[in-house]
PDB file of C-alpha atoms and ligand atoms in Angstrom:
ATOM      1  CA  UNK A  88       6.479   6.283   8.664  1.00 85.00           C
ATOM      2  CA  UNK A  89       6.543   2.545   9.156  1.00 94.00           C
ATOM      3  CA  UNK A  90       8.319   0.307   7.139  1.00 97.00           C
ATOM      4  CA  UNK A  91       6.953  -2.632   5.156  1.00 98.00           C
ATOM      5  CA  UNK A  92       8.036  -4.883   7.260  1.00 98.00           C
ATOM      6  CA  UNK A  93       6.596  -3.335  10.027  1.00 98.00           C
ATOM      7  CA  UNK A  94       3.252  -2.723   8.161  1.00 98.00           C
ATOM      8  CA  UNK A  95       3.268  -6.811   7.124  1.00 98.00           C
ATOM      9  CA  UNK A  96       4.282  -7.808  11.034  1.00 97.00           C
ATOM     10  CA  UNK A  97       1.135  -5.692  12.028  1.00 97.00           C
ATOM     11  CA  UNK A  98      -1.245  -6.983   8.902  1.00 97.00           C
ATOM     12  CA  UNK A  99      -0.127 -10.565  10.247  1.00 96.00           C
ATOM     13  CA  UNK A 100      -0.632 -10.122  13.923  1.00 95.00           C
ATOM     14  CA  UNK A 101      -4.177  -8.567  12.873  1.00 95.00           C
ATOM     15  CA  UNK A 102      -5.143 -11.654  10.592  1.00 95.00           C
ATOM     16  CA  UNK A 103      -5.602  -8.968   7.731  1.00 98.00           C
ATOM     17  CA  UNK A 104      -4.583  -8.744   4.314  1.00 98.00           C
ATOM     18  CA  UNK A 105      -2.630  -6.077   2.423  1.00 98.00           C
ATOM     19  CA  UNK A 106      -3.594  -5.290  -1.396  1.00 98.00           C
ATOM     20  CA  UNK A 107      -1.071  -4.951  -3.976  1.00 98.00           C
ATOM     21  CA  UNK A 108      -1.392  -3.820  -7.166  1.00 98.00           C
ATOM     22  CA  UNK A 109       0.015  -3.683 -10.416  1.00 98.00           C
ATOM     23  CA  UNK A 110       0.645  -0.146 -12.480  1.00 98.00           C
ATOM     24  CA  UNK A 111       1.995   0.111 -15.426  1.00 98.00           C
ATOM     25  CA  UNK A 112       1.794   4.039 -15.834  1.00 98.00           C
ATOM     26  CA  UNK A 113       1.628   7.289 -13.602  1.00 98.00           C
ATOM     27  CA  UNK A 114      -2.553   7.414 -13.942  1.00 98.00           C
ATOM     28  CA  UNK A 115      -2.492   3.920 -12.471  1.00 98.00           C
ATOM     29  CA  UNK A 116      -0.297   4.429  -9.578  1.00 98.00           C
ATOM     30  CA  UNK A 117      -2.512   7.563  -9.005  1.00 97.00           C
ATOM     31  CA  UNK A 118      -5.177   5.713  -8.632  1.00 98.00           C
ATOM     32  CA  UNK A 119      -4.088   3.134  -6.589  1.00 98.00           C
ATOM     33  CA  UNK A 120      -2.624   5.819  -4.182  1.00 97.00           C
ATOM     34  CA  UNK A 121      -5.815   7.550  -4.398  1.00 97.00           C
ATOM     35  CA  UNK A 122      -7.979   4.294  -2.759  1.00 98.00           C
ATOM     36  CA  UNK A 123      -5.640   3.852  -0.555  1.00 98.00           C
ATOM     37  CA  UNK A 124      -5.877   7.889   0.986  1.00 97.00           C
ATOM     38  CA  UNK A 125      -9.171   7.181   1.052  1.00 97.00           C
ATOM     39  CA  UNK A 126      -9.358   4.044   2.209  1.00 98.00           C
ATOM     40  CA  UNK A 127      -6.896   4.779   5.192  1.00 97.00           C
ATOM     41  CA  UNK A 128      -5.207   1.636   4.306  1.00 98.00           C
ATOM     42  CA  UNK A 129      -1.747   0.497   3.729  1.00 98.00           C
ATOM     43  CA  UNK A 130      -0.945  -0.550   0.438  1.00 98.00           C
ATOM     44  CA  UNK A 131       2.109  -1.845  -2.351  1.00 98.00           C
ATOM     45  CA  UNK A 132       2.534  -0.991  -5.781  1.00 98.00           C
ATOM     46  CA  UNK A 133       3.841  -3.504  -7.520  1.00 98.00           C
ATOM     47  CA  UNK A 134       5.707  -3.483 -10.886  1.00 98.00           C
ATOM     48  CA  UNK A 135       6.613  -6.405 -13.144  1.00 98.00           C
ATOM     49  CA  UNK A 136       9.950  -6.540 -15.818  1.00 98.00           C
ATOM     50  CA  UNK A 137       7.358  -5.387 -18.806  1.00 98.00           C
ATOM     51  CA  UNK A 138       5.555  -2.808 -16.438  1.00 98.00           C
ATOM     52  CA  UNK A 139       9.115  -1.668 -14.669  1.00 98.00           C
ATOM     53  CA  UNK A 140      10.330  -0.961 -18.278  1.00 98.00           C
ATOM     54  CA  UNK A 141       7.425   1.112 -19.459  1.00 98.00           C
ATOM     55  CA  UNK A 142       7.181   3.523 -16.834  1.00 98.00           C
ATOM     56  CA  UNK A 143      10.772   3.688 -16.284  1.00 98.00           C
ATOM     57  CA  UNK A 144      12.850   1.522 -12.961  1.00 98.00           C
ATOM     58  CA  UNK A 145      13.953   4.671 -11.217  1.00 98.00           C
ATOM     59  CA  UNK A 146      11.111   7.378 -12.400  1.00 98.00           C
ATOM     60  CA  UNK A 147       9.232   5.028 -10.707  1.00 98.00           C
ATOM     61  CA  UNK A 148      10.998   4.826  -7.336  1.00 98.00           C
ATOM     62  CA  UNK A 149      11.699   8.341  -7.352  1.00 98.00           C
ATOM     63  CA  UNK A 150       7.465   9.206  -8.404  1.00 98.00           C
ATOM     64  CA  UNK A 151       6.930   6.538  -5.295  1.00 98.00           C
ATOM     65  CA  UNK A 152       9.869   7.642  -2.694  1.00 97.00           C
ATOM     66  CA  UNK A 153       8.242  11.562  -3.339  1.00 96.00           C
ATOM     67  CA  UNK A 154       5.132  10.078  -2.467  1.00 94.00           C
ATOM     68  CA  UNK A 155       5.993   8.386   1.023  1.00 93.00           C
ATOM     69  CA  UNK A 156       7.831  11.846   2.252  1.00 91.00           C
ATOM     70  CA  UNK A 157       4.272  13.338   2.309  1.00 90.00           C
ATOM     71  CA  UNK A 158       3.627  10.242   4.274  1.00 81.00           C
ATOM     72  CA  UNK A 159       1.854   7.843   2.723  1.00 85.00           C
ATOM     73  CA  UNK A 160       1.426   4.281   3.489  1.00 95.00           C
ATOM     74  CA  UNK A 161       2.463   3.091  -0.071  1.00 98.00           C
ATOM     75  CA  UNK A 162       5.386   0.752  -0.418  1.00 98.00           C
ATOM     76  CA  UNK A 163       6.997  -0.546  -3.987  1.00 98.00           C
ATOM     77  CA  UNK A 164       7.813  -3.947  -5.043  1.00 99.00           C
ATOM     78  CA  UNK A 165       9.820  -5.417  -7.819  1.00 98.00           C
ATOM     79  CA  UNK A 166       7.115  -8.018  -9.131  1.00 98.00           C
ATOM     80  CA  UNK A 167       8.014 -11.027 -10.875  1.00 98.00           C
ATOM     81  CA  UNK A 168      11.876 -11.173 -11.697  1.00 98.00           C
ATOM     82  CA  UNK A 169      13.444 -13.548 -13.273  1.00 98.00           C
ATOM     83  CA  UNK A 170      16.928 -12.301 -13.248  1.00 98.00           C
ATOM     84  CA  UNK A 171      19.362 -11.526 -10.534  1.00 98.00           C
ATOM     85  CA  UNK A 172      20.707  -8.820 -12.128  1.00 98.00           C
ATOM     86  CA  UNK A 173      17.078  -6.772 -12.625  1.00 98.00           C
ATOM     87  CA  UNK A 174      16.671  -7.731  -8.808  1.00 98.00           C
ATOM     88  CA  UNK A 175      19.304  -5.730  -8.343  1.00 98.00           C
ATOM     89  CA  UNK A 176      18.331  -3.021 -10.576  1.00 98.00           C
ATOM     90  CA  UNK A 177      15.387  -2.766  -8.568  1.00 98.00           C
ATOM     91  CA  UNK A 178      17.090  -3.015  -5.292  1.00 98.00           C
ATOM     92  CA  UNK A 179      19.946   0.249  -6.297  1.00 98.00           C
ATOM     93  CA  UNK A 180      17.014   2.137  -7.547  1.00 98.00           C
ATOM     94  CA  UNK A 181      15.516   1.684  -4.032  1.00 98.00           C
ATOM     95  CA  UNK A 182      12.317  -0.143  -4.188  1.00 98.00           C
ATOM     96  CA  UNK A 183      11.271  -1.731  -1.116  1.00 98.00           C
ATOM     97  CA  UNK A 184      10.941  -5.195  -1.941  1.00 98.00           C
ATOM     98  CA  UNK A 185      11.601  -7.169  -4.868  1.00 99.00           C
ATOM     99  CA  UNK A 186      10.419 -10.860  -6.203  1.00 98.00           C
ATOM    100  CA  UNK A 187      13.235 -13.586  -7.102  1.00 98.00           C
ATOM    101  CA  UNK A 188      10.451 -15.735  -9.195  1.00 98.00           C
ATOM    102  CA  UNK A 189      12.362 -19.055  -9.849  1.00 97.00           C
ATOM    103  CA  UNK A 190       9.132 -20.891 -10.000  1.00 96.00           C
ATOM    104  CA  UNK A 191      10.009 -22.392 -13.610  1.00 95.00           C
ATOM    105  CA  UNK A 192      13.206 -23.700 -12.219  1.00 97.00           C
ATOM    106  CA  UNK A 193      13.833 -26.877 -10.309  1.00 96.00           C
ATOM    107  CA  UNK A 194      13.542 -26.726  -6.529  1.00 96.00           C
ATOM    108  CA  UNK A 195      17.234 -26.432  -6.169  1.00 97.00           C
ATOM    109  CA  UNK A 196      17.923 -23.670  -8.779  1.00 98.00           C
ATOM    110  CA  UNK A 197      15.563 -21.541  -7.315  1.00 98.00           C
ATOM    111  CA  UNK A 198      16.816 -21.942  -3.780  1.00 98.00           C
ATOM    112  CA  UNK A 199      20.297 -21.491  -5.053  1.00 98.00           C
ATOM    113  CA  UNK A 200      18.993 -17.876  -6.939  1.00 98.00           C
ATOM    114  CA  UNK A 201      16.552 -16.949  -4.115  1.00 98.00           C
ATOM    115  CA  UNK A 202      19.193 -17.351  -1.957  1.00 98.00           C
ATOM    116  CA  UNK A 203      21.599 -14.693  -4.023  1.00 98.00           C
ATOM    117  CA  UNK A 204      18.623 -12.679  -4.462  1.00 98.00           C
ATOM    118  CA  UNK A 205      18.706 -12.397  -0.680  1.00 98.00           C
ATOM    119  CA  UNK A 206      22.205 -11.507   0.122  1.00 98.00           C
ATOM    120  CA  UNK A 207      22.480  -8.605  -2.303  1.00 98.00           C
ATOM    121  CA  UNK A 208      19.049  -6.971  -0.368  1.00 98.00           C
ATOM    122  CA  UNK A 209      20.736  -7.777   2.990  1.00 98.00           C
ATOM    123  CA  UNK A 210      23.690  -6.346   1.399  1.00 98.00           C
ATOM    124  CA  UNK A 211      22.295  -3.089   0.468  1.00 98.00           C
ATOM    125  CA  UNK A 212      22.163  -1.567   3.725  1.00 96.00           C
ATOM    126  CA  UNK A 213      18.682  -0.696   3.262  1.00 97.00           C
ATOM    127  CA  UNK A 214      15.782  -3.435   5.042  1.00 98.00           C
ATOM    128  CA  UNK A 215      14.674  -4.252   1.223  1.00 98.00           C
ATOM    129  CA  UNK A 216      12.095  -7.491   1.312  1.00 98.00           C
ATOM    130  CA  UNK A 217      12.795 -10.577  -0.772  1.00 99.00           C
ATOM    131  CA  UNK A 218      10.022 -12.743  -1.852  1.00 98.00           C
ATOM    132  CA  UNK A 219      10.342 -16.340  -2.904  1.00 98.00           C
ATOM    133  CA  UNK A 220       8.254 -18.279  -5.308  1.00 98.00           C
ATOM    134  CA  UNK A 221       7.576 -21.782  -5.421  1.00 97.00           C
ATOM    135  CA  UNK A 222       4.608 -23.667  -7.735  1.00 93.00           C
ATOM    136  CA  UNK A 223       3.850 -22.576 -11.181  1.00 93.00           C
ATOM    137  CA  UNK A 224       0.901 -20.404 -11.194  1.00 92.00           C
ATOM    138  CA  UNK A 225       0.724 -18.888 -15.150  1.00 91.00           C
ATOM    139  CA  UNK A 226       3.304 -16.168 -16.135  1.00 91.00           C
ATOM    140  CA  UNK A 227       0.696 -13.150 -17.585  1.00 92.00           C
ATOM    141  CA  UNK A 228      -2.285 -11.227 -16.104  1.00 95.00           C
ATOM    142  CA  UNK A 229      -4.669 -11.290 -18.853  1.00 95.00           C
ATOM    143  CA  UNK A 230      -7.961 -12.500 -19.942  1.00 95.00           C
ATOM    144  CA  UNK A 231      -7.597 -16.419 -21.119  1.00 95.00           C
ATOM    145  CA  UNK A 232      -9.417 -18.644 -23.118  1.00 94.00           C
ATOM    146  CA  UNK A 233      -8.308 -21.579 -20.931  1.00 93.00           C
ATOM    147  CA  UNK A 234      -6.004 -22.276 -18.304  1.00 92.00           C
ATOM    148  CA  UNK A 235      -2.346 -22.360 -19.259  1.00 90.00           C
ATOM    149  CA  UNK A 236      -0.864 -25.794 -20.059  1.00 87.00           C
ATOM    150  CA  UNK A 237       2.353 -24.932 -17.905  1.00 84.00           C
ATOM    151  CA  UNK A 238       0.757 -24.468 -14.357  1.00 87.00           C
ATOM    152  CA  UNK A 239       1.959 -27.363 -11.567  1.00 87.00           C
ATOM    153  CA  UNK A 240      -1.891 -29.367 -10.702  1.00 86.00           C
ATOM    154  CA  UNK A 241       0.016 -29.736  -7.369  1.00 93.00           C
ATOM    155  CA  UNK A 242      -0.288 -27.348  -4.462  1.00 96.00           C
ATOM    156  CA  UNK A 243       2.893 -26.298  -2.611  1.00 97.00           C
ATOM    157  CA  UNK A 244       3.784 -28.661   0.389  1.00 97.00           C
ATOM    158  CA  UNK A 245       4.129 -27.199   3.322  1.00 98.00           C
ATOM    159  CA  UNK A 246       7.257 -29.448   3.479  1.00 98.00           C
ATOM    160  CA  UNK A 247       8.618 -28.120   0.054  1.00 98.00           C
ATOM    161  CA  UNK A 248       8.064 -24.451   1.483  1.00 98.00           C
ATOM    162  CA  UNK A 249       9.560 -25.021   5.037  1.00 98.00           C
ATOM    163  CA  UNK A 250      12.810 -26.015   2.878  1.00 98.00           C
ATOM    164  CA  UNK A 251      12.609 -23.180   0.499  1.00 98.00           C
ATOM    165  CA  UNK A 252      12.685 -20.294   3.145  1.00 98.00           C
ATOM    166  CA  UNK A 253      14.984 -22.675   5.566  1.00 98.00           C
ATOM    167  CA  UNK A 254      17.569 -22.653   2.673  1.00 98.00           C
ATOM    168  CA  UNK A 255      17.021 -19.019   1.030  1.00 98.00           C
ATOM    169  CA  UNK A 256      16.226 -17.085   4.405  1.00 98.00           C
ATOM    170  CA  UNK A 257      13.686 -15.137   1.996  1.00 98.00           C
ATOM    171  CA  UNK A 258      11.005 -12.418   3.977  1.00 98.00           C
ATOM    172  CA  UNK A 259       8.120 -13.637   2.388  1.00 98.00           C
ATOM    173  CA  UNK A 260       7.058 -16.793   0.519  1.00 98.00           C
ATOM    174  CA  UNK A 261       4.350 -16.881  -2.659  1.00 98.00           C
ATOM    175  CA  UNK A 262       3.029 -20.913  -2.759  1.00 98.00           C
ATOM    176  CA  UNK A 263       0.692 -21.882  -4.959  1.00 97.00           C
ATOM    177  CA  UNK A 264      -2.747 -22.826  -3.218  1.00 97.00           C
ATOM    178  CA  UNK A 265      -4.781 -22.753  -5.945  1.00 95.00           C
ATOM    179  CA  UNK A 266      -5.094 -19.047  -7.707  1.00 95.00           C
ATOM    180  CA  UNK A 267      -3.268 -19.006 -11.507  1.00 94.00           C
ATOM    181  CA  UNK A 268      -2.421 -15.183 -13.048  1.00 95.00           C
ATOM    182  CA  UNK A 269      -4.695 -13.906 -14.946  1.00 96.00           C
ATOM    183  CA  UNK A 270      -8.786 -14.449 -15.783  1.00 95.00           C
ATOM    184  CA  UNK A 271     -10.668 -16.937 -17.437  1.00 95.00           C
ATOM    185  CA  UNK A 272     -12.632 -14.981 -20.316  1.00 95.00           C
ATOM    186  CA  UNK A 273     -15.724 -17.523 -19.108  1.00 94.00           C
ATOM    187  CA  UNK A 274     -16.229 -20.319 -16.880  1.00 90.00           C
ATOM    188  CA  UNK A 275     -15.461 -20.822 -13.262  1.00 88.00           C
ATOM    189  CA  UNK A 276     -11.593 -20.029 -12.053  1.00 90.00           C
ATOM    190  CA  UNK A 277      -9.940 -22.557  -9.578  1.00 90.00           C
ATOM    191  CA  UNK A 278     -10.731 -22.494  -5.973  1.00 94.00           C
ATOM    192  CA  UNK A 279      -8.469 -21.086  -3.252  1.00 97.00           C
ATOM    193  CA  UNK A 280      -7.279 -23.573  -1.058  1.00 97.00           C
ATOM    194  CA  UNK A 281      -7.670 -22.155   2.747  1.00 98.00           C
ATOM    195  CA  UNK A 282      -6.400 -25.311   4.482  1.00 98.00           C
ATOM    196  CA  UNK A 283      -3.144 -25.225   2.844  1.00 98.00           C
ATOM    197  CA  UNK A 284      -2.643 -21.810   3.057  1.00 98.00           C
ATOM    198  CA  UNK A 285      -2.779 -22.881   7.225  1.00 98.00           C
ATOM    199  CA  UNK A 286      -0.438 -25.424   7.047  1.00 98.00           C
ATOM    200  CA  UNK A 287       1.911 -23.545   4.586  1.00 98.00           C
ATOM    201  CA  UNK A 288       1.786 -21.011   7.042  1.00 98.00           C
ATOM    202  CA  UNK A 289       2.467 -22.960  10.071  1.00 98.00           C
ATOM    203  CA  UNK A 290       5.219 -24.652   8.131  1.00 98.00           C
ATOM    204  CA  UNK A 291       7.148 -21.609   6.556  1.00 98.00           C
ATOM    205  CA  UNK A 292       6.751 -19.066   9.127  1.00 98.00           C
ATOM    206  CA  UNK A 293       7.191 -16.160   6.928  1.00 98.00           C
ATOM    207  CA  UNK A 294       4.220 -14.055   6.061  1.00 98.00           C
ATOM    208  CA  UNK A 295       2.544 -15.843   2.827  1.00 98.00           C
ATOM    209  CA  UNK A 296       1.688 -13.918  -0.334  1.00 98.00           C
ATOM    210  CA  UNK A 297      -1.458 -14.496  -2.710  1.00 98.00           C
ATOM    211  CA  UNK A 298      -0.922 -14.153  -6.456  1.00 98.00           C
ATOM    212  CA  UNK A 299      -2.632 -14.667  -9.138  1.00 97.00           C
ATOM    213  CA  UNK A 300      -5.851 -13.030  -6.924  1.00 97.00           C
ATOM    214  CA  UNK A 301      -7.982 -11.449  -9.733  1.00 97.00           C
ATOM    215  CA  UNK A 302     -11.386 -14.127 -10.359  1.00 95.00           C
ATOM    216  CA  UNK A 303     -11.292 -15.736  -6.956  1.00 97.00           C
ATOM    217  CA  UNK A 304     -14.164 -15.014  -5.123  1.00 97.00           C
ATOM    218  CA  UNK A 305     -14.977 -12.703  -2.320  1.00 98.00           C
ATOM    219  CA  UNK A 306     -15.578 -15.174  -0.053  1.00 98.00           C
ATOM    220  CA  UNK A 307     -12.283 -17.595  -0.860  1.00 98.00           C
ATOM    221  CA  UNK A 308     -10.131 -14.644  -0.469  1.00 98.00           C
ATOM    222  CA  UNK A 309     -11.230 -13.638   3.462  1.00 98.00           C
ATOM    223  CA  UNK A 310     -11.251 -17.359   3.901  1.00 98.00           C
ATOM    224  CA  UNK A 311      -7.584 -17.221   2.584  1.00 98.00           C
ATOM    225  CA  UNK A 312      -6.652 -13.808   4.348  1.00 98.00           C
ATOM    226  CA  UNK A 313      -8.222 -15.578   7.899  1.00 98.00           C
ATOM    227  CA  UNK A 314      -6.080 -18.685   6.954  1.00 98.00           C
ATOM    228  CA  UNK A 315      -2.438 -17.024   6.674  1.00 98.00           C
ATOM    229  CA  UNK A 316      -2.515 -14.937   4.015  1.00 98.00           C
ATOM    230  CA  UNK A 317      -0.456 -11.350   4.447  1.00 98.00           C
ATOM    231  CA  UNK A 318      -0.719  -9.653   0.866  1.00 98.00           C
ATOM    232  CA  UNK A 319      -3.228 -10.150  -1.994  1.00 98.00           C
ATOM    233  CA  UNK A 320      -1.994  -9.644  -5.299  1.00 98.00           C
ATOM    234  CA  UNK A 321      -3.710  -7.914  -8.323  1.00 98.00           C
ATOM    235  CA  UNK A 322      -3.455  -7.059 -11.735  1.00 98.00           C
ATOM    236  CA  UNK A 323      -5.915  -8.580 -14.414  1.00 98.00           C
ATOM    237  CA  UNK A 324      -8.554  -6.863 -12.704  1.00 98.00           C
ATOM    238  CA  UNK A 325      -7.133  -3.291 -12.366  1.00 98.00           C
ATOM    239  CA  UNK A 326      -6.386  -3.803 -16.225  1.00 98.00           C
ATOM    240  CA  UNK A 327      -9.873  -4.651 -17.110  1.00 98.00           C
ATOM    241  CA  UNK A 328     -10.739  -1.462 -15.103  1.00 98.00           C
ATOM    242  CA  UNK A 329      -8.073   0.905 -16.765  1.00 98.00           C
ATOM    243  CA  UNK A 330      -8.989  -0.166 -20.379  1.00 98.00           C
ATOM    244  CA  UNK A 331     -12.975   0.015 -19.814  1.00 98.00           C
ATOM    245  CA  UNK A 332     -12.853   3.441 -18.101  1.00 98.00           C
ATOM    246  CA  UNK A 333     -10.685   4.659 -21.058  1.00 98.00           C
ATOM    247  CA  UNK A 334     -13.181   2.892 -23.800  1.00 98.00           C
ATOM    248  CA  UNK A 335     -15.955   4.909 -22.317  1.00 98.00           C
ATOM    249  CA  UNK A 336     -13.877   7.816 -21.560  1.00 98.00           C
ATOM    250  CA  UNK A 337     -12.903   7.742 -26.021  1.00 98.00           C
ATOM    251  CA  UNK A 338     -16.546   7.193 -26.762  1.00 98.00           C
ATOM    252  CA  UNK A 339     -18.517   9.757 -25.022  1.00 97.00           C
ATOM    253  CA  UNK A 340     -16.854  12.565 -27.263  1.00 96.00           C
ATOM    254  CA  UNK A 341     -14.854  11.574 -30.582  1.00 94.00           C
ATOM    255  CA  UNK A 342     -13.547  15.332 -30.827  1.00 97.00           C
ATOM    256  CA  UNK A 343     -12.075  15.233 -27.215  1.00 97.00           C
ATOM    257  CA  UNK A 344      -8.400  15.186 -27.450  1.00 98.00           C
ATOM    258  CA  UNK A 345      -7.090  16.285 -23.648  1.00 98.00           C
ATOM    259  CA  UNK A 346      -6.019  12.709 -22.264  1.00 98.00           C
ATOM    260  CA  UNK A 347      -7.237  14.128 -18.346  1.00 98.00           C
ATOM    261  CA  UNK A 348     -10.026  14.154 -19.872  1.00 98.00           C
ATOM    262  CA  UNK A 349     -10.370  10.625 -21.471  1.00 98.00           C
ATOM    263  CA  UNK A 350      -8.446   8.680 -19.230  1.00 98.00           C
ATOM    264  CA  UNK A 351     -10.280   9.888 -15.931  1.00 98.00           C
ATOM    265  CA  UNK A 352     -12.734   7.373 -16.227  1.00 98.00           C
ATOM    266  CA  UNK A 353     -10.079   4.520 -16.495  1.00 98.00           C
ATOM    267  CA  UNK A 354      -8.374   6.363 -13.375  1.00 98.00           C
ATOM    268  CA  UNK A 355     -11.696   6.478 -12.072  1.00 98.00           C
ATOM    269  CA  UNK A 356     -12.198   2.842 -12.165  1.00 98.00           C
ATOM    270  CA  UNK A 357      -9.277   1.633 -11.148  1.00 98.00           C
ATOM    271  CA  UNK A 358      -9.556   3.341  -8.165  1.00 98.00           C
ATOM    272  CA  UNK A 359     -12.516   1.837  -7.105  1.00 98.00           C
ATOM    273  CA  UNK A 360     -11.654  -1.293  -7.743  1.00 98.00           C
ATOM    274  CA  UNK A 361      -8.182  -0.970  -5.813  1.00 98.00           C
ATOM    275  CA  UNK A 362     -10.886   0.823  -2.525  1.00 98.00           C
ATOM    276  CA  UNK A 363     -12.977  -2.485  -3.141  1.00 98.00           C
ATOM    277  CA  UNK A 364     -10.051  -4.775  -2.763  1.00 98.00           C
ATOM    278  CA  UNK A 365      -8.300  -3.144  -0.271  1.00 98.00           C
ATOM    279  CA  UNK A 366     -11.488  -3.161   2.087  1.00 98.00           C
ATOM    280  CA  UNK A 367     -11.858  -6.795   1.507  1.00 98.00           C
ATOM    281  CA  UNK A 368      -8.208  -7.843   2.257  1.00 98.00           C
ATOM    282  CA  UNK A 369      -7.989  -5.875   5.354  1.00 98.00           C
ATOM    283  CA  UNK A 370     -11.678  -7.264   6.125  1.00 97.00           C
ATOM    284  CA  UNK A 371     -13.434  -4.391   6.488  1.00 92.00           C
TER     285      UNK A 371
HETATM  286  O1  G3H B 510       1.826 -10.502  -9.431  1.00 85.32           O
HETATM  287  C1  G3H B 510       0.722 -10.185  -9.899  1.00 85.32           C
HETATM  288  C2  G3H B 510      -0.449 -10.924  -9.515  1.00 85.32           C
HETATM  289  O2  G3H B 510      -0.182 -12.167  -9.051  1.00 85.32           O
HETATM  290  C3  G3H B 510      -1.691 -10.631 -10.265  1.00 85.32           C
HETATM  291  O3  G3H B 510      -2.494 -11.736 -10.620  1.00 85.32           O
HETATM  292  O4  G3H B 510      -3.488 -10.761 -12.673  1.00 85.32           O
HETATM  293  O5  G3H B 510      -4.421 -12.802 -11.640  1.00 85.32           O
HETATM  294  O6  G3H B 510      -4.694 -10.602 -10.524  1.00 85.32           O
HETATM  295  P1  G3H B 510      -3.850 -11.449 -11.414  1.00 85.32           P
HETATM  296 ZN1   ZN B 511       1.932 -12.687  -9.416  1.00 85.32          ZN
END
């Protein structure tokens, strides 16, 4: 089976984009594993701190890892870590790529933790990923009233991200280019900026990852995926999917008690959300 590197190298030669998603629980991953059978498309799983913790750090590597040997293009990422010592929890439990997020912290700081993050992965023995992250985007994938009051109104220069992977020899780099976590309840969200994602791009040359993807529209994320962009991140939306499927799933029958058969309609629709996405990243 290829390895994620190999699958990003071949994404980024291609000018496609690579989905990844967010699960929380074993009916999510399903899902997401599902699409991505029947899509015939790669695809990552990510998991946050909160998400890692709920389903367990090394039930879910082992659920994943049992998953590849019956060859499967599905790859697992540490999302979103703020410590070095859970990025190393994630890298002994053998995920294949994990997320240093220093964002919050001064350019330096973060270079000087990225950095760390980096030599325990190329320590390992294994070819584990590490992603940098630079611009504050928002922290939580959830519906929001307003935008947060903590996300930089600055994009990511392509000077400031040249430095950053220069100085942390990180695999892949997350800038901020317009997207924030999460979804605006109502209103319209920020645009994606597909001009710096070109010069970021030119500038870093590391594949660039999207976060913060769910409420951008169809059309800003080809433009972004055409303009550098190797992986798509999503959450918010697959949420919104989960929880609906499972409100209708509760209310069709209030006697019904087996959870297969209430929560297949949230399975249901995350799954064809994750088949939407992925055939829009990889432009198809
Ligand atoms: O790392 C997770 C993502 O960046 C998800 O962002 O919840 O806005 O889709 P989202
Ligand atoms: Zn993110």
């Amino acid at each position: 089976m290829q390895t994620l590197r190999e699958v990003i190298e071949e994404a980024r030669d291609a000018h496609r984009g690579i989905g990844h998603f967010n699960v929380s629980d074993s009916n999510q991953l399903n899902a997401v594993v599902e699409a991505s059978k029947n899509t015939s498309l790669p695809v990552i799983i990510g998991a946050s701190e909160g998400e890692r913790k709920f389903f367990g750090v090394r039930a879910l590597a082992a659920v994943v890892a049992a998953m590849k040997a019956q060859m499967n293009r599905t790859y697992l990422n540490a999302d979103h870590t703020y410590s070095l010592e859970l990025v190393k929890e994630a890298i002994d439990a053998g995920f294949d790529a994990v997320i240093f997020d220093g964002s919050h912290l001064s350019l330096e700081e973060n270079i000087a933790q990225t950095r760390a993050a980096v030599a325990y992965a190329r320590a390992s023995g294994r070819d584990v990923l590490v992603e940098g992250e630079i611009g504050r985007i928002g922290t939580s994938s959830k519906l929001l009233d307003k935008a947060p009051e903590d996300i930089d109104t600055e994009l990511t220069t392509p000077d400031d991200a040249a430095r950053f992977v220069r100085e942390t020899g990180v695999d892949l780099l997350a800038p901020a280019v317009g997207t924030m976590h999460g979804r605006l309840k109502s209103g319209p969200m920020p645009r994606i900026n597909a001009q710096r994602i070109e010069e970021i791009r030119e500038a870093a040359g590391v594949p660039l990852v999207l976060h913060g993807g769910s409420g951008s529209t169809d059309e800003d994320f080809v433009a972004a995926v055409k303009a550098g962009i190797s992986i798509v991140h999503i959450n918010t939306d697959i949420r919104i999917a989960y929880r609906k499927g499972i409100e209708a799933g509760l209310s069709k029958d209030a006697d019904e008690i087996a959870p297969y058969r209430f929560l297949q309609p949230g399975v249901d629709g995350v799954r064809a959300e994750t088949e939407r996405y992925l055939k829009l990243f990889a432009l198809k």
